[in-house]
């Protein structure tokens, strides 16, 4: 074998196996949490990485909200492996894990992810069916209660940006929202991992208005982008979502921010469009290391501030 | 064409924007960037997945309307094969 497990993409079955195996192999560090189930009744497992003391603040990372963005689940696996391997070896991850618990949801949209492996590589949405339409799926990142289904989303079930029948209509978004609501007093930092275009985005995407701590979020993203540029040629753009890309209401980061998680970001990983969703496995390592650097930069700044 | 491709298309006039929007909602294409046709605008790159059986028609339409485009990825099938190949070690 020439490449590591973490420099490959994996089927949903393999990811479920990896989740169980990782928890079994690290019983004192990792706990599996069942958040709920998908529309097609697949389990939504999050991993909790917890070291040393109890009752720490927490970092949440979700991956794979959009089915075709395969680098995103690959990053979640990469992050867990890195945390386990480099705790007490790397100062940044040691400081983060000494000060924060980490919740990681490797695949938020398992039905869609499976569909991209078996049927249509370009599928993006969930796989829910709607009685009034022959079209399938909801854009889970338009389904949260943040200016839900206003300009930048669609109420057409056939659209790629269909917002769903009502906020949190989808079991996947409802499960994540319920969990975050139950942990809102401990979660200090929310991260959602997407692909592609290499950007570090923060609220708001649902309005052109600036977040109350816009400048603080801007500085953190700027710092992370600067750190990435120091090590890699590629430069990450950064800014508020609506101002940087376009209006996109109903996103999870805006919703988490409004819930009270004041440090909330969406990362768009490699690349800049050459490979897009078909990023070759040989690029996984750099894509994940860039994003890891951004996570470490921002998490350390959150620890310093809270 | 025998392969599915990704085209990078840059419309420069409102008319061209309209044509690209129409193309992106037909011919079994899939928008990569932006995510939905409503976001397509002048002077902004559109990345569009075009299946092999629609490629000739789509390119002919783009050429007929003088819409700038290039092939971003020539053989997506090959890349998908690379992505789904499993030759890795056990996670342990």
Coordinates of N, CA, C and O in Angstrom, one line a residue, chain A residues 1 3-5 8-9 14 21 25 68 70 117 121-122 124 142 152 159-161 196 246-247 273-281, chain B residues 6 30-36 38-39 41 45 47 49 72-73 75-77 79-80 82-92:
Chain A
X1 N 0.8 -1.2 0.0 CA 0.0 0.0 0.0 C 0.9 1.2 0.0 O 1.9 1.3 0.7
X3 N -0.5 4.7 0.1 CA -1.1 5.8 0.8 C -1.7 5.4 2.1 O -2.1 4.3 2.3
X4 N -1.8 6.4 3.0 CA -2.5 6.1 4.3 C -4.0 6.1 4.1 O -4.5 6.7 3.1
X5 N -4.6 5.6 5.1 CA -6.1 5.5 5.1 C -6.6 6.9 5.0 O -7.7 7.1 4.4
X8 N -7.2 8.9 1.5 CA -8.1 8.3 0.5 C -9.5 8.8 0.9 O -9.8 9.2 2.0
X9 N -10.4 8.8 -0.1 CA -11.8 9.0 0.2 C -12.4 7.6 0.6 O -11.9 6.6 0.1
X14 N -17.5 2.4 5.2 CA -16.1 2.4 5.8 C -16.0 3.5 6.8 O -15.3 3.4 7.8
X21 N -14.6 1.9 15.2 CA -13.2 1.4 15.5 C -12.4 2.4 16.3 O -11.7 2.1 17.2
X25 N -11.0 1.9 20.0 CA -9.6 1.9 20.2 C -9.1 3.0 21.2 O -8.0 2.9 21.7
X68 N -21.7 16.0 -2.3 CA -20.7 15.8 -3.2 C -19.3 16.4 -2.8 O -18.3 16.2 -3.4
X70 N -16.6 15.7 -1.0 CA -16.0 14.6 -0.4 C -14.8 15.0 0.5 O -14.4 14.3 1.4
X117 N -21.8 8.0 -4.0 CA -20.9 6.9 -4.2 C -21.6 5.8 -5.1 O -20.9 5.1 -5.7
X121 N -22.5 11.2 -8.7 CA -21.4 11.8 -8.0 C -21.6 13.3 -7.8 O -21.0 13.9 -6.9
X122 N -22.5 13.9 -8.5 CA -22.7 15.4 -8.4 C -23.9 15.7 -7.5 O -24.2 16.9 -7.4
X124 N -26.0 16.9 -4.3 CA -25.6 17.9 -3.3 C -26.5 17.8 -2.1 O -26.1 17.9 -0.9
X142 N -29.6 25.4 3.7 CA -30.7 26.5 3.6 C -31.8 26.1 4.5 O -32.9 26.8 4.4
X152 N -32.0 34.2 -2.0 CA -30.8 33.3 -1.9 C -31.1 31.9 -1.7 O -30.3 31.0 -1.7
X159 N -35.0 22.7 -7.0 CA -33.9 23.6 -7.0 C -32.8 23.0 -6.1 O -33.0 22.4 -5.1
X160 N -31.5 23.3 -6.5 CA -30.4 22.9 -5.6 C -30.3 23.6 -4.3 O -29.6 23.2 -3.4
X161 N -31.0 24.8 -4.2 CA -31.0 25.5 -3.0 C -32.4 25.5 -2.4 O -32.9 26.5 -1.8
X196 N -16.0 23.9 -2.6 CA -14.6 24.2 -2.7 C -14.4 25.7 -2.9 O -15.4 26.4 -2.8
X246 N -22.4 35.4 -1.8 CA -23.8 35.9 -2.2 C -24.7 35.6 -1.0 O -24.3 34.8 -0.1
X247 N -25.9 36.1 -1.1 CA -26.9 35.9 0.0 C -27.2 34.4 0.0 O -27.5 33.8 -1.0
X273 N -10.9 25.5 -8.0 CA -11.8 25.2 -9.1 C -11.2 24.3 -10.2 O -11.9 23.9 -11.1
X274 N -9.9 24.0 -10.1 CA -9.3 23.2 -11.1 C -10.0 21.8 -11.0 O -10.4 21.2 -12.0
X275 N -10.0 21.2 -9.8 CA -10.6 19.9 -9.6 C -12.0 20.0 -8.9 O -12.8 19.0 -9.0
X276 N -12.3 21.0 -8.2 CA -13.6 21.2 -7.5 C -13.9 20.0 -6.6 O -13.1 19.6 -5.8
X277 N -15.0 19.4 -6.8 CA -15.5 18.3 -6.0 C -14.7 17.0 -6.3 O -14.9 16.0 -5.6
X278 N -13.9 17.0 -7.4 CA -13.2 15.8 -7.8 C -11.7 15.9 -7.4 O -10.9 15.4 -8.1
X279 N -11.4 16.6 -6.3 CA -10.1 16.8 -5.9 C -9.4 15.4 -5.7 O -9.9 14.5 -5.0
X280 N -8.3 15.2 -6.4 CA -7.7 13.8 -6.4 C -7.2 13.5 -4.9 O -6.8 14.4 -4.2
X281 N -7.1 12.2 -4.6 CA -6.7 11.8 -3.3 C -5.3 12.3 -3.0 O -5.0 12.6 -1.8
Chain B
X6 N -15.9 19.2 -17.2 CA -16.3 20.4 -16.5 C -15.9 21.6 -17.4 O -14.7 21.7 -17.8
X30 N -24.8 19.9 -14.3 CA -24.8 20.2 -12.9 C -23.9 21.4 -12.6 O -22.8 21.4 -13.0
X31 N -24.5 22.4 -12.0 CA -23.7 23.6 -11.7 C -22.8 23.3 -10.5 O -23.2 22.7 -9.5
X32 N -21.5 23.6 -10.7 CA -20.6 23.5 -9.6 C -20.5 24.9 -8.9 O -20.4 25.0 -7.7
X33 N -20.3 25.9 -9.8 CA -20.1 27.2 -9.3 C -20.7 28.2 -10.3 O -20.4 28.2 -11.4
X34 N -21.7 29.1 -9.8 CA -22.3 29.1 -8.5 C -23.2 27.9 -8.3 O -23.4 27.1 -9.3
X35 N -23.8 27.8 -7.2 CA -24.6 26.6 -6.9 C -25.9 26.5 -7.6 O -26.5 25.5 -7.8
X36 N -26.4 27.7 -7.9 CA -27.7 27.8 -8.6 C -27.7 28.8 -9.7 O -27.0 29.8 -9.6
X38 N -29.6 31.2 -10.4 CA -30.0 32.5 -10.0 C -28.8 33.4 -9.7 O -28.9 34.6 -9.7
X39 N -27.7 32.8 -9.3 CA -26.5 33.5 -9.0 C -25.6 33.8 -10.2 O -24.5 34.5 -10.0
X41 N -23.9 35.6 -13.1 CA -23.9 37.0 -13.5 C -22.7 37.2 -14.5 O -21.9 36.4 -14.7
X45 N -17.0 33.6 -13.5 CA -16.8 32.2 -14.0 C -17.9 31.3 -13.5 O -18.3 31.3 -12.4
X47 N -18.7 27.3 -13.4 CA -18.2 25.9 -13.6 C -19.3 25.0 -13.7 O -20.2 24.8 -12.8
X49 N -20.7 21.1 -14.9 CA -20.5 19.7 -15.3 C -21.4 19.4 -16.5 O -22.6 19.6 -16.4
X72 N -12.3 22.9 -18.3 CA -11.6 22.9 -17.0 C -11.1 21.5 -16.6 O -10.0 21.4 -16.2
X73 N -11.9 20.5 -16.8 CA -11.6 19.1 -16.6 C -12.0 18.3 -17.8 O -13.2 18.3 -18.1
X75 N -11.7 15.0 -18.3 CA -12.1 13.6 -18.1 C -12.5 13.3 -16.6 O -11.7 12.9 -15.8
X76 N -13.7 13.7 -16.3 CA -14.1 13.6 -14.9 C -14.2 12.1 -14.5 O -14.1 11.8 -13.3
X77 N -14.5 11.3 -15.5 CA -14.7 9.8 -15.2 C -13.4 9.3 -14.6 O -13.4 8.5 -13.6
X79 N -11.1 11.0 -12.9 CA -10.9 11.5 -11.6 C -11.8 10.8 -10.6 O -11.4 10.5 -9.4
X80 N -13.0 10.5 -11.0 CA -13.9 9.7 -10.1 C -13.4 8.3 -9.8 O -13.4 7.9 -8.6
X82 N -10.2 7.6 -9.7 CA -9.1 7.9 -8.7 C -9.7 8.1 -7.3 O -9.1 7.6 -6.3
X83 N -10.8 8.8 -7.2 CA -11.4 9.1 -5.9 C -11.9 7.9 -5.2 O -11.9 7.8 -4.0
X84 N -12.4 6.9 -6.0 CA -13.1 5.8 -5.4 C -12.2 4.5 -5.3 O -12.6 3.5 -4.8
X85 N -10.9 4.7 -5.8 CA -10.0 3.6 -5.7 C -9.6 3.4 -4.2 O -9.3 4.4 -3.5
X86 N -9.6 2.2 -3.8 CA -9.2 2.0 -2.4 C -8.0 1.1 -2.3 O -8.0 -0.1 -2.4
X87 N -6.8 1.8 -2.1 CA -5.6 1.0 -1.9 C -4.9 1.5 -0.6 O -3.7 1.5 -0.5
X88 N -5.7 1.9 0.3 CA -5.1 2.4 1.6 C -4.8 1.3 2.6 O -5.4 0.2 2.5
X89 N -4.1 1.7 3.6 CA -3.9 0.8 4.7 C -5.0 0.9 5.7 O -5.8 1.8 5.6
X90 N -5.1 -0.1 6.6 CA -6.1 -0.1 7.6 C -5.8 1.1 8.5 O -4.7 1.5 8.7
X91 N -6.9 1.8 9.0 CA -6.7 2.9 9.9 C -5.8 2.7 11.1 O -5.2 3.6 11.6
X92 N -5.7 1.5 11.6 CA -4.9 1.2 12.7 C -3.4 1.5 12.4 O -2.6 1.9 13.2

